[in-house]
Amino acid sequence: MTSVPLWRRATAELLGTGLLVAVVVGSGIAAQRLSPGDVGLQLLENSIATALGLAVLILIFQPVSGAHFNPVVTLADRTLGASCSVGTIVAYVAAQVIGGIGGAVLANAMFDTPTALSTTERATAGHLLGEVVATAGLILLIFALVRTGRAALAGPAVGAYIGAAYWFTSSTSFANPAVTIGRIFTDTFAGIAPASAWPFLLAQLLGAAVGVGLVLLFFPSSRKARS
């Protein structure tokens, strides 16, 4: 990744995160309109679109920026030994957050929905625990693949995990601070109220720390990717 100019990597992170949030929010709006009154079906439609869209986006942008699309992945990468500077981390995280907000605005515009702060409250004790579990599992999955030479499988594996975590976590697996911030800006099915977002961000940081600990426990050393 270091052979790719930082501006290009940051742009890939911005566009990738933006498109991810557009997929999450846009499919949520479509599900709400196509299946009114059936929240279970809405969630199924939203989760399938998100899982598939995330897998595709990772496959597109992984060779450019590593396809983090997530500040906790960027921070965990550095914590686990990646040789990236503070400037690179700041550029990645800023791009991810800006992209996340832009993706929500784009999805709103595509569906002729006003961009507004969400009123959906989500921060219960169960939801926050769900975010810790979802984020820890995501970090463990990504860096288990990286440290065992299977990073090429990240697209389908991460997509499958997030699709499953929509259902096995009470929070529907945000597991991403940039996506969480982006989803503040849509008062639709996928939105999250600002008052709920901040506890979610803290839970995600805690989950990332747990995930890093699990990576170090089970995969203490990295192995070069198989040819």
PDB file of C-alpha atoms in Angstrom, residues 44-186:
ATOM      1  CA  LEU A  44     -33.408  -8.869   5.638  1.00  0.00           C
ATOM      2  CA  GLU A  45     -33.381  -6.725   2.492  1.00  0.00           C
ATOM      3  CA  ASN A  46     -31.065  -4.177   4.105  1.00  0.00           C
ATOM      4  CA  SER A  47     -28.635  -6.810   5.395  1.00  0.00           C
ATOM      5  CA  ILE A  48     -28.374  -8.679   2.079  1.00  0.00           C
ATOM      6  CA  ALA A  49     -27.678  -5.483   0.138  1.00  0.00           C
ATOM      7  CA  THR A  50     -25.098  -4.366   2.697  1.00  0.00           C
ATOM      8  CA  ALA A  51     -23.274  -7.709   2.778  1.00  0.00           C
ATOM      9  CA  LEU A  52     -23.045  -7.907  -0.996  1.00  0.00           C
ATOM     10  CA  GLY A  53     -22.177  -4.241  -1.455  1.00  0.00           C
ATOM     11  CA  LEU A  54     -19.438  -4.342   1.180  1.00  0.00           C
ATOM     12  CA  ALA A  55     -17.844  -7.416  -0.399  1.00  0.00           C
ATOM     13  CA  VAL A  56     -17.769  -5.716  -3.809  1.00  0.00           C
ATOM     14  CA  LEU A  57     -16.323  -2.469  -2.441  1.00  0.00           C
ATOM     15  CA  ILE A  58     -13.536  -4.311  -0.634  1.00  0.00           C
ATOM     16  CA  LEU A  59     -12.626  -6.153  -3.829  1.00  0.00           C
ATOM     17  CA  ILE A  60     -12.502  -2.864  -5.739  1.00  0.00           C
ATOM     18  CA  PHE A  61     -10.457  -0.778  -3.317  1.00  0.00           C
ATOM     19  CA  GLN A  62      -8.339  -3.322  -1.410  1.00  0.00           C
ATOM     20  CA  PRO A  63      -5.409  -3.045  -3.866  1.00  0.00           C
ATOM     21  CA  VAL A  64      -5.418   0.762  -3.538  1.00  0.00           C
ATOM     22  CA  SER A  65      -5.884   1.565   0.160  1.00  0.00           C
ATOM     23  CA  GLY A  66      -6.413  -1.762   1.888  1.00  0.00           C
ATOM     24  CA  ALA A  67     -10.171  -1.028   1.912  1.00  0.00           C
ATOM     25  CA  HIS A  68     -10.389  -0.163   5.596  1.00  0.00           C
ATOM     26  CA  PHE A  69     -13.531   2.026   5.279  1.00  0.00           C
ATOM     27  CA  ASN A  70     -13.497   2.083   9.079  1.00  0.00           C
ATOM     28  CA  PRO A  71     -11.472   4.130  11.593  1.00  0.00           C
ATOM     29  CA  VAL A  72     -11.189   1.255  14.073  1.00  0.00           C
ATOM     30  CA  VAL A  73      -9.693  -0.962  11.351  1.00  0.00           C
ATOM     31  CA  THR A  74      -7.141   1.755  10.566  1.00  0.00           C
ATOM     32  CA  LEU A  75      -6.262   2.168  14.258  1.00  0.00           C
ATOM     33  CA  ALA A  76      -6.101  -1.588  14.828  1.00  0.00           C
ATOM     34  CA  ASP A  77      -3.840  -1.963  11.787  1.00  0.00           C
ATOM     35  CA  ARG A  78      -1.387   0.523  13.282  1.00  0.00           C
ATOM     36  CA  THR A  79      -1.624  -1.056  16.736  1.00  0.00           C
ATOM     37  CA  LEU A  80      -0.848  -4.461  15.262  1.00  0.00           C
ATOM     38  CA  GLY A  81       2.326  -3.245  13.585  1.00  0.00           C
ATOM     39  CA  ALA A  82       1.507  -1.559  10.293  1.00  0.00           C
ATOM     40  CA  SER A  83       4.109   1.050   9.385  1.00  0.00           C
ATOM     41  CA  CYS A  84       1.804   4.021   8.837  1.00  0.00           C
ATOM     42  CA  SER A  85       2.469   7.547  10.039  1.00  0.00           C
ATOM     43  CA  VAL A  86       0.207   9.743  12.136  1.00  0.00           C
ATOM     44  CA  GLY A  87      -0.467  11.770   8.989  1.00  0.00           C
ATOM     45  CA  THR A  88      -1.651   8.658   7.165  1.00  0.00           C
ATOM     46  CA  ILE A  89      -3.960   7.708  10.027  1.00  0.00           C
ATOM     47  CA  VAL A  90      -5.429  11.225  10.157  1.00  0.00           C
ATOM     48  CA  ALA A  91      -5.921  11.260   6.370  1.00  0.00           C
ATOM     49  CA  TYR A  92      -7.627   7.852   6.406  1.00  0.00           C
ATOM     50  CA  VAL A  93      -9.939   8.628   9.320  1.00  0.00           C
ATOM     51  CA  ALA A  94     -10.879  12.064   7.963  1.00  0.00           C
ATOM     52  CA  ALA A  95     -11.604  10.564   4.543  1.00  0.00           C
ATOM     53  CA  GLN A  96     -13.709   7.796   6.071  1.00  0.00           C
ATOM     54  CA  VAL A  97     -15.827  10.175   8.155  1.00  0.00           C
ATOM     55  CA  ILE A  98     -16.332  12.661   5.308  1.00  0.00           C
ATOM     56  CA  GLY A  99     -17.163   9.803   2.980  1.00  0.00           C
ATOM     57  CA  GLY A 100     -19.655   8.368   5.461  1.00  0.00           C
ATOM     58  CA  ILE A 101     -21.538  11.658   5.723  1.00  0.00           C
ATOM     59  CA  GLY A 102     -21.435  12.137   1.957  1.00  0.00           C
ATOM     60  CA  GLY A 103     -22.786   8.636   1.394  1.00  0.00           C
ATOM     61  CA  ALA A 104     -25.813   9.306   3.590  1.00  0.00           C
ATOM     62  CA  VAL A 105     -26.514  12.579   1.772  1.00  0.00           C
ATOM     63  CA  LEU A 106     -26.174  10.798  -1.588  1.00  0.00           C
ATOM     64  CA  ALA A 107     -28.609   8.047  -0.590  1.00  0.00           C
ATOM     65  CA  ASN A 108     -31.114  10.621   0.664  1.00  0.00           C
ATOM     66  CA  ALA A 109     -30.852  12.487  -2.642  1.00  0.00           C
ATOM     67  CA  MET A 110     -31.312   9.342  -4.753  1.00  0.00           C
ATOM     68  CA  PHE A 111     -34.563   8.577  -2.948  1.00  0.00           C
ATOM     69  CA  ASP A 112     -35.782  12.199  -2.789  1.00  0.00           C
ATOM     70  CA  THR A 113     -35.553  12.118   0.988  1.00  0.00           C
ATOM     71  CA  PRO A 114     -34.526  15.271   2.878  1.00  0.00           C
ATOM     72  CA  THR A 115     -31.186  15.125   4.635  1.00  0.00           C
ATOM     73  CA  ALA A 116     -31.965  15.555   8.325  1.00  0.00           C
ATOM     74  CA  LEU A 117     -30.623  14.399  11.659  1.00  0.00           C
ATOM     75  CA  SER A 118     -32.000  11.018  12.632  1.00  0.00           C
ATOM     76  CA  THR A 119     -34.491  10.701  15.464  1.00  0.00           C
ATOM     77  CA  THR A 120     -34.001   6.938  15.913  1.00  0.00           C
ATOM     78  CA  GLU A 121     -32.745   6.230  19.430  1.00  0.00           C
ATOM     79  CA  ARG A 122     -30.690   3.033  19.674  1.00  0.00           C
ATOM     80  CA  ALA A 123     -28.432   3.311  22.730  1.00  0.00           C
ATOM     81  CA  THR A 124     -29.612   0.657  25.168  1.00  0.00           C
ATOM     82  CA  ALA A 125     -27.308  -1.516  27.258  1.00  0.00           C
ATOM     83  CA  GLY A 126     -28.033  -4.472  24.969  1.00  0.00           C
ATOM     84  CA  HIS A 127     -27.315  -2.490  21.818  1.00  0.00           C
ATOM     85  CA  LEU A 128     -24.004  -1.225  23.192  1.00  0.00           C
ATOM     86  CA  LEU A 129     -22.967  -4.745  24.149  1.00  0.00           C
ATOM     87  CA  GLY A 130     -23.931  -5.800  20.633  1.00  0.00           C
ATOM     88  CA  GLU A 131     -21.611  -3.141  19.205  1.00  0.00           C
ATOM     89  CA  VAL A 132     -18.722  -4.366  21.354  1.00  0.00           C
ATOM     90  CA  VAL A 133     -19.286  -7.932  20.146  1.00  0.00           C
ATOM     91  CA  ALA A 134     -19.777  -6.944  16.490  1.00  0.00           C
ATOM     92  CA  THR A 135     -16.673  -4.752  16.369  1.00  0.00           C
ATOM     93  CA  ALA A 136     -14.466  -7.238  18.214  1.00  0.00           C
ATOM     94  CA  GLY A 137     -15.520  -9.981  15.813  1.00  0.00           C
ATOM     95  CA  LEU A 138     -14.850  -7.781  12.795  1.00  0.00           C
ATOM     96  CA  ILE A 139     -11.328  -6.910  13.938  1.00  0.00           C
ATOM     97  CA  LEU A 140     -10.584 -10.541  14.781  1.00  0.00           C
ATOM     98  CA  LEU A 141     -11.792 -11.694  11.360  1.00  0.00           C
ATOM     99  CA  ILE A 142      -9.868  -9.110   9.338  1.00  0.00           C
ATOM    100  CA  PHE A 143      -6.537  -9.553  11.080  1.00  0.00           C
ATOM    101  CA  ALA A 144      -6.856 -13.326  11.359  1.00  0.00           C
ATOM    102  CA  LEU A 145      -7.014 -13.314   7.563  1.00  0.00           C
ATOM    103  CA  VAL A 146      -4.139 -10.833   7.242  1.00  0.00           C
ATOM    104  CA  ARG A 147      -1.876 -12.684   9.680  1.00  0.00           C
ATOM    105  CA  THR A 148      -2.434 -16.073   8.061  1.00  0.00           C
ATOM    106  CA  GLY A 149      -1.865 -14.981   4.471  1.00  0.00           C
ATOM    107  CA  ARG A 150      -5.522 -15.012   3.457  1.00  0.00           C
ATOM    108  CA  ALA A 151      -6.164 -11.276   2.994  1.00  0.00           C
ATOM    109  CA  ALA A 152      -7.520 -11.935  -0.501  1.00  0.00           C
ATOM    110  CA  LEU A 153     -10.579 -13.486   1.147  1.00  0.00           C
ATOM    111  CA  ALA A 154     -11.434 -10.289   3.037  1.00  0.00           C
ATOM    112  CA  GLY A 155     -14.148  -9.152   0.619  1.00  0.00           C
ATOM    113  CA  PRO A 156     -16.472 -12.144   0.811  1.00  0.00           C
ATOM    114  CA  ALA A 157     -15.532 -12.954   4.419  1.00  0.00           C
ATOM    115  CA  VAL A 158     -16.173  -9.471   5.806  1.00  0.00           C
ATOM    116  CA  GLY A 159     -19.348  -9.148   3.746  1.00  0.00           C
ATOM    117  CA  ALA A 160     -20.605 -12.471   5.094  1.00  0.00           C
ATOM    118  CA  TYR A 161     -19.715 -11.525   8.668  1.00  0.00           C
ATOM    119  CA  ILE A 162     -21.506  -8.171   8.553  1.00  0.00           C
ATOM    120  CA  GLY A 163     -24.532  -9.789   6.901  1.00  0.00           C
ATOM    121  CA  ALA A 164     -24.687 -12.340   9.715  1.00  0.00           C
ATOM    122  CA  ALA A 165     -23.989  -9.774  12.431  1.00  0.00           C
ATOM    123  CA  TYR A 166     -27.029  -7.765  11.310  1.00  0.00           C
ATOM    124  CA  TRP A 167     -28.985 -10.646  12.806  1.00  0.00           C
ATOM    125  CA  PHE A 168     -26.974 -12.054  15.696  1.00  0.00           C
ATOM    126  CA  THR A 169     -26.264  -8.683  17.369  1.00  0.00           C
ATOM    127  CA  SER A 170     -28.960  -6.566  18.960  1.00  0.00           C
ATOM    128  CA  SER A 171     -27.498  -3.381  17.438  1.00  0.00           C
ATOM    129  CA  THR A 172     -27.611  -4.734  13.842  1.00  0.00           C
ATOM    130  CA  SER A 173     -23.816  -4.391  13.741  1.00  0.00           C
ATOM    131  CA  PHE A 174     -22.811  -0.842  12.906  1.00  0.00           C
ATOM    132  CA  ALA A 175     -19.231  -1.794  13.983  1.00  0.00           C
ATOM    133  CA  ASN A 176     -17.804   1.310  12.289  1.00  0.00           C
ATOM    134  CA  PRO A 177     -17.473   4.883  13.637  1.00  0.00           C
ATOM    135  CA  ALA A 178     -17.478   6.470  10.162  1.00  0.00           C
ATOM    136  CA  VAL A 179     -20.641   4.619   9.160  1.00  0.00           C
ATOM    137  CA  THR A 180     -22.224   5.495  12.504  1.00  0.00           C
ATOM    138  CA  ILE A 181     -21.502   9.205  12.019  1.00  0.00           C
ATOM    139  CA  GLY A 182     -22.787   9.055   8.453  1.00  0.00           C
ATOM    140  CA  ARG A 183     -26.034   7.436   9.557  1.00  0.00           C
ATOM    141  CA  ILE A 184     -26.749  10.386  11.862  1.00  0.00           C
ATOM    142  CA  PHE A 185     -27.607  12.360   8.706  1.00  0.00           C
ATOM    143  CA  THR A 186     -30.594  10.329   7.551  1.00  0.00           C
TER     144      THR A 186
END
